[in-house]
Short mmCIF file of C-alpha atoms in Angstrom, two decimals:
data_model
loop_
_atom_site.label_atom_id
_atom_site.label_comp_id
_atom_site.label_asym_id
_atom_site.label_seq_id
_atom_site.Cartn_x
_atom_site.Cartn_y
_atom_site.Cartn_z
CA ASP A 1 2.28 9.61 21.70
CA ALA A 2 4.51 10.23 18.53
CA GLY A 3 2.85 7.10 16.68
CA VAL A 4 4.73 4.64 14.65
CA ILE A 5 8.18 5.95 13.67
CA GLN A 6 9.67 4.62 10.40
CA SER A 7 12.79 5.56 8.96
CA PRO A 8 14.02 6.30 6.39
CA ARG A 9 10.99 7.72 4.48
CA HIS A 10 12.55 7.56 1.36
CA GLU A 11 15.33 5.13 0.08
CA VAL A 12 16.85 4.94 -3.32
CA THR A 13 19.60 2.40 -3.96
CA GLU A 14 20.98 0.31 -6.60
CA MET A 15 20.45 -3.24 -7.48
CA GLY A 16 22.49 -5.60 -5.33
CA GLN A 17 22.78 -3.29 -2.29
CA GLU A 18 21.69 -4.00 1.14
CA VAL A 19 18.74 -2.02 2.48
CA THR A 20 17.44 -1.74 6.01
CA LEU A 21 14.30 -0.16 7.02
CA ARG A 22 13.64 0.62 10.70
CA CYS A 23 10.69 0.96 12.84
CA LYS A 24 9.94 2.25 16.34
CA PRO A 25 6.44 0.95 17.31
CA ILE A 26 4.02 3.07 19.78
CA SER A 27 5.33 2.42 23.47
CA GLY A 28 3.66 -0.25 25.17
CA HIS A 29 2.53 -2.00 21.96
CA ASN A 30 3.17 -5.65 21.94
CA SER A 31 2.50 -6.68 18.23
CA LEU A 32 4.44 -5.40 15.41
CA PHE A 33 3.70 -5.96 11.75
CA TRP A 34 5.52 -5.24 8.46
CA TYR A 35 3.53 -4.71 5.37
CA ARG A 36 4.22 -3.94 1.85
CA GLN A 37 2.26 -1.83 -0.77
CA THR A 38 2.54 -2.11 -4.40
CA MET A 39 0.77 -1.29 -7.38
CA MET A 40 0.59 -5.01 -8.40
CA ARG A 41 -0.06 -6.60 -5.37
CA GLY A 42 -1.74 -4.17 -3.04
CA LEU A 43 -1.16 -4.24 0.48
CA GLU A 44 0.28 -7.35 1.99
CA LEU A 45 1.74 -8.78 5.32
CA LEU A 46 5.24 -9.58 5.21
CA ILE A 47 5.67 -10.82 9.01
CA TYR A 48 4.15 -10.19 12.56
CA PHE A 49 5.91 -10.25 15.63
CA ASN A 50 4.33 -10.71 19.33
CA ASN A 51 6.44 -9.70 22.21
CA ASN A 52 9.63 -9.34 20.00
CA VAL A 53 9.09 -12.76 18.81
CA PRO A 54 8.51 -13.71 15.06
CA ILE A 55 4.89 -15.42 15.00
CA ASP A 56 4.31 -15.59 11.28
CA ASP A 57 6.71 -15.10 8.51
CA SER A 58 4.86 -16.65 5.71
CA GLY A 59 4.65 -13.46 3.81
CA MET A 60 8.38 -12.73 3.56
CA PRO A 61 9.12 -13.19 -0.29
CA GLU A 62 12.36 -15.07 -0.13
CA ASP A 63 15.76 -15.43 1.85
CA ARG A 64 16.62 -11.98 0.70
CA PHE A 65 14.29 -10.59 3.01
CA SER A 66 15.07 -10.73 7.00
CA ALA A 67 13.39 -9.11 10.02
CA LYS A 68 14.50 -8.75 13.47
CA MET A 69 13.06 -7.28 16.74
CA PRO A 70 15.85 -7.14 19.32
CA ASN A 71 13.65 -5.31 21.80
CA ALA A 72 10.16 -3.80 22.33
CA SER A 73 11.04 -0.48 20.85
CA PHE A 74 12.71 -1.24 17.65
CA SER A 75 12.41 -3.56 14.56
CA THR A 76 14.32 -3.75 11.19
CA LEU A 77 13.38 -5.17 7.91
CA LYS A 78 16.59 -5.89 5.82
CA ILE A 79 16.80 -6.66 2.05
CA GLN A 80 20.05 -8.37 0.78
CA PRO A 81 20.74 -8.01 -2.08
CA SER A 82 17.88 -5.73 -3.19
CA GLU A 83 16.28 -6.07 -6.68
CA PRO A 84 14.25 -3.67 -8.74
CA ARG A 85 10.99 -5.54 -7.92
CA ASP A 86 11.42 -4.81 -4.34
CA SER A 87 10.53 -1.38 -5.09
CA ALA A 88 7.53 -0.67 -3.21
CA VAL A 89 6.26 1.25 0.17
CA TYR A 90 7.11 -0.53 3.29
CA PHE A 91 4.75 -0.08 6.30
CA CYS A 92 5.33 -1.01 9.80
CA ALA A 93 2.23 -1.21 12.22
CA SER A 94 1.93 -1.85 15.78
CA SER A 95 -1.09 -2.90 18.06
CA ARG A 96 -1.73 -3.55 21.71
CA GLY A 97 -1.51 -7.25 20.74
CA GLN A 98 -4.03 -8.30 23.65
CA THR A 99 -6.78 -9.56 21.17
CA SER A 100 -6.51 -10.56 17.46
CA THR A 101 -8.47 -7.64 16.67
CA ASP A 102 -6.71 -4.75 18.47
CA THR A 103 -6.42 -1.74 16.07
CA GLN A 104 -3.14 -1.59 14.00
CA TYR A 105 -1.55 1.85 14.05
CA PHE A 106 0.36 2.28 10.69
CA GLY A 107 3.47 4.29 10.46
CA PRO A 108 3.99 6.96 7.32
CA GLY A 109 5.84 4.09 5.34
CA THR A 110 9.24 3.86 3.74
CA ARG A 111 9.20 4.17 -0.03
CA LEU A 112 12.11 2.16 -1.50
CA THR A 113 13.15 2.36 -4.87
CA VAL A 114 15.84 -0.06 -6.42
CA LEU A 115 17.38 0.91 -9.39
CA ALA B 1 -12.00 -16.69 -3.76
CA GLN B 2 -10.97 -13.29 -2.56
CA SER B 3 -11.37 -12.77 1.12
CA VAL B 4 -12.39 -9.11 0.61
CA THR B 5 -13.62 -7.43 -2.45
CA GLN B 6 -13.93 -3.80 -3.22
CA LEU B 7 -16.20 -2.72 -6.20
CA GLY B 8 -14.97 0.13 -8.04
CA SER B 9 -11.31 1.33 -8.07
CA HIS B 10 -12.36 4.81 -8.43
CA VAL B 11 -15.35 6.57 -7.06
CA SER B 12 -16.14 10.59 -7.82
CA VAL B 13 -18.84 12.24 -5.94
CA SER B 14 -19.75 16.03 -5.82
CA GLU B 15 -19.07 17.99 -2.28
CA GLY B 16 -22.26 17.32 -0.26
CA ALA B 17 -23.19 14.26 -2.08
CA LEU B 18 -23.39 10.72 -0.40
CA VAL B 19 -20.51 8.66 -0.16
CA LEU B 20 -21.08 5.07 -0.85
CA LEU B 21 -17.92 2.69 -1.08
CA ARG B 22 -18.59 -1.03 -1.35
CA CYS B 23 -17.13 -3.87 0.41
CA ASN B 24 -18.03 -7.49 0.08
CA TYR B 25 -16.24 -10.27 2.19
CA SER B 26 -16.03 -13.90 1.84
CA SER B 27 -18.53 -15.76 4.06
CA SER B 28 -15.51 -18.26 5.09
CA VAL B 29 -13.93 -15.56 7.06
CA PRO B 30 -14.32 -14.50 10.51
CA PRO B 31 -16.54 -11.27 10.44
CA TYR B 32 -13.64 -9.06 11.62
CA LEU B 33 -13.72 -6.11 9.32
CA PHE B 34 -12.13 -2.68 9.03
CA TRP B 35 -12.23 0.30 6.87
CA TYR B 36 -8.84 2.20 6.61
CA VAL B 37 -8.01 5.51 5.00
CA GLN B 38 -4.93 6.49 3.21
CA TYR B 39 -4.10 10.02 2.48
CA PRO B 40 -1.37 10.74 -0.23
CA ASN B 41 2.09 9.97 1.14
CA GLN B 42 0.83 8.80 4.35
CA GLY B 43 0.31 5.64 6.34
CA LEU B 44 -3.22 3.99 6.73
CA GLN B 45 -5.57 5.38 9.43
CA LEU B 46 -8.24 3.24 11.08
CA LEU B 47 -11.71 4.62 10.28
CA LEU B 48 -13.99 2.27 11.95
CA LYS B 49 -14.05 -1.65 12.57
CA TYR B 50 -16.62 -4.38 13.13
CA THR B 51 -15.93 -7.03 15.65
CA SER B 52 -19.27 -8.92 16.31
CA ALA B 53 -20.99 -6.00 18.38
CA ALA B 54 -23.41 -3.58 16.86
CA THR B 55 -24.09 -4.11 13.05
CA LEU B 56 -24.08 -0.38 12.40
CA VAL B 57 -20.66 0.95 13.26
CA LYS B 58 -19.85 4.71 13.44
CA GLY B 59 -16.37 5.77 12.76
CA ILE B 60 -14.43 8.83 12.69
CA ASN B 61 -14.91 12.02 10.40
CA GLY B 62 -18.69 11.10 9.88
CA PHE B 63 -18.31 7.66 8.30
CA GLU B 64 -20.27 4.65 9.24
CA ALA B 65 -20.65 1.04 7.79
CA GLU B 66 -23.11 -1.55 8.26
CA PHE B 67 -22.44 -5.22 8.72
CA LYS B 68 -24.81 -7.27 6.67
CA LYS B 69 -24.39 -10.71 7.08
CA SER B 70 -26.85 -11.92 4.50
CA GLU B 71 -25.34 -9.85 1.91
CA THR B 72 -21.77 -10.41 2.97
CA SER B 73 -21.37 -6.84 2.95
CA PHE B 74 -19.65 -3.96 4.76
CA HIS B 75 -20.06 -1.03 2.84
CA LEU B 76 -18.92 2.24 4.11
CA THR B 77 -20.94 5.59 3.92
CA LYS B 78 -20.90 9.17 4.75
CA PRO B 79 -24.03 11.34 4.11
CA SER B 80 -22.42 14.42 2.77
CA ALA B 81 -18.63 14.50 1.27
CA HIS B 82 -16.37 16.94 1.99
CA MET B 83 -12.97 17.98 -0.15
CA SER B 84 -11.14 16.51 2.77
CA ASP B 85 -12.33 13.18 2.11
CA ALA B 86 -10.46 12.73 -1.14
CA ALA B 87 -8.20 9.71 -0.05
CA GLU B 88 -7.93 5.97 -0.86
CA TYR B 89 -9.91 3.84 1.31
CA PHE B 90 -9.16 0.21 2.11
CA CYS B 91 -11.58 -2.53 3.52
CA ALA B 92 -9.72 -5.24 5.29
CA VAL B 93 -10.59 -8.56 7.13
CA ILE B 94 -8.78 -10.65 9.76
CA VAL B 95 -8.83 -14.19 7.91
CA ASP B 96 -7.16 -15.93 10.59
CA THR B 97 -7.42 -14.87 14.04
CA GLY B 98 -4.25 -16.88 15.14
CA ARG B 99 -2.31 -15.10 12.38
CA ARG B 100 -3.56 -11.40 13.04
CA ALA B 101 -2.75 -10.27 9.71
CA LEU B 102 -5.20 -7.71 8.14
CA THR B 103 -5.87 -8.81 4.19
CA PHE B 104 -6.80 -5.79 2.37
CA GLY B 105 -8.96 -5.19 -0.58
CA SER B 106 -7.71 -3.48 -3.79
CA GLY B 107 -8.81 -0.10 -2.54
CA THR B 108 -11.04 2.44 -3.82
CA ARG B 109 -9.82 6.06 -4.50
CA LEU B 110 -12.53 8.69 -3.86
CA GLN B 111 -12.48 11.70 -5.54
CA VAL B 112 -14.55 14.86 -4.47
CA GLN B 113 -15.56 17.62 -6.86
CA PRO B 114 -16.27 21.04 -5.95
#
């Protein structure tokens, strides 16, 4: 299996621009997670989907962030408008979703820099 | 209180020496504990996890961890460090099984000296 695929791997944009991060989970996995990693806050969950439905978005910073999962094989995380404090590495992870402790498999991440 | 605490942001060992990375968890969280490794510019990879089965958990790459309820600890060990073990290691817990989110510690960067 190819693992979790994320694109782009690197994104540099200017403040105010819209940014879209993409994720393809492992085939057959029913749960998908978006995490953000920063020096200040470490790794933190942004949103969690199960069977394409958002279950917990309490970690989404504010209305500028939105996430969708239109089908089982694709998810997007959008930031509009972007701000310099959004600079971070964004990880997508997926799991089978059959139990709460199923292993979460992480993608390589997208490094976002907002100037 | 923090759900999970990693003692030591940086640990340096010599090649062949014992690796010990410390993790303590809050007794208020369910005992679902994980260790992940992150190599530079890569995603996180699961090393091992504890989900209320055997207290000594063996993982990949020769790592193991022991769940000690009395000490609320889940330290990661490896008998003999290899240069390729140099990476950042994260201890994580599931605080709310309904939420399923991993709550990560702050990480420990392991350096292996030749």
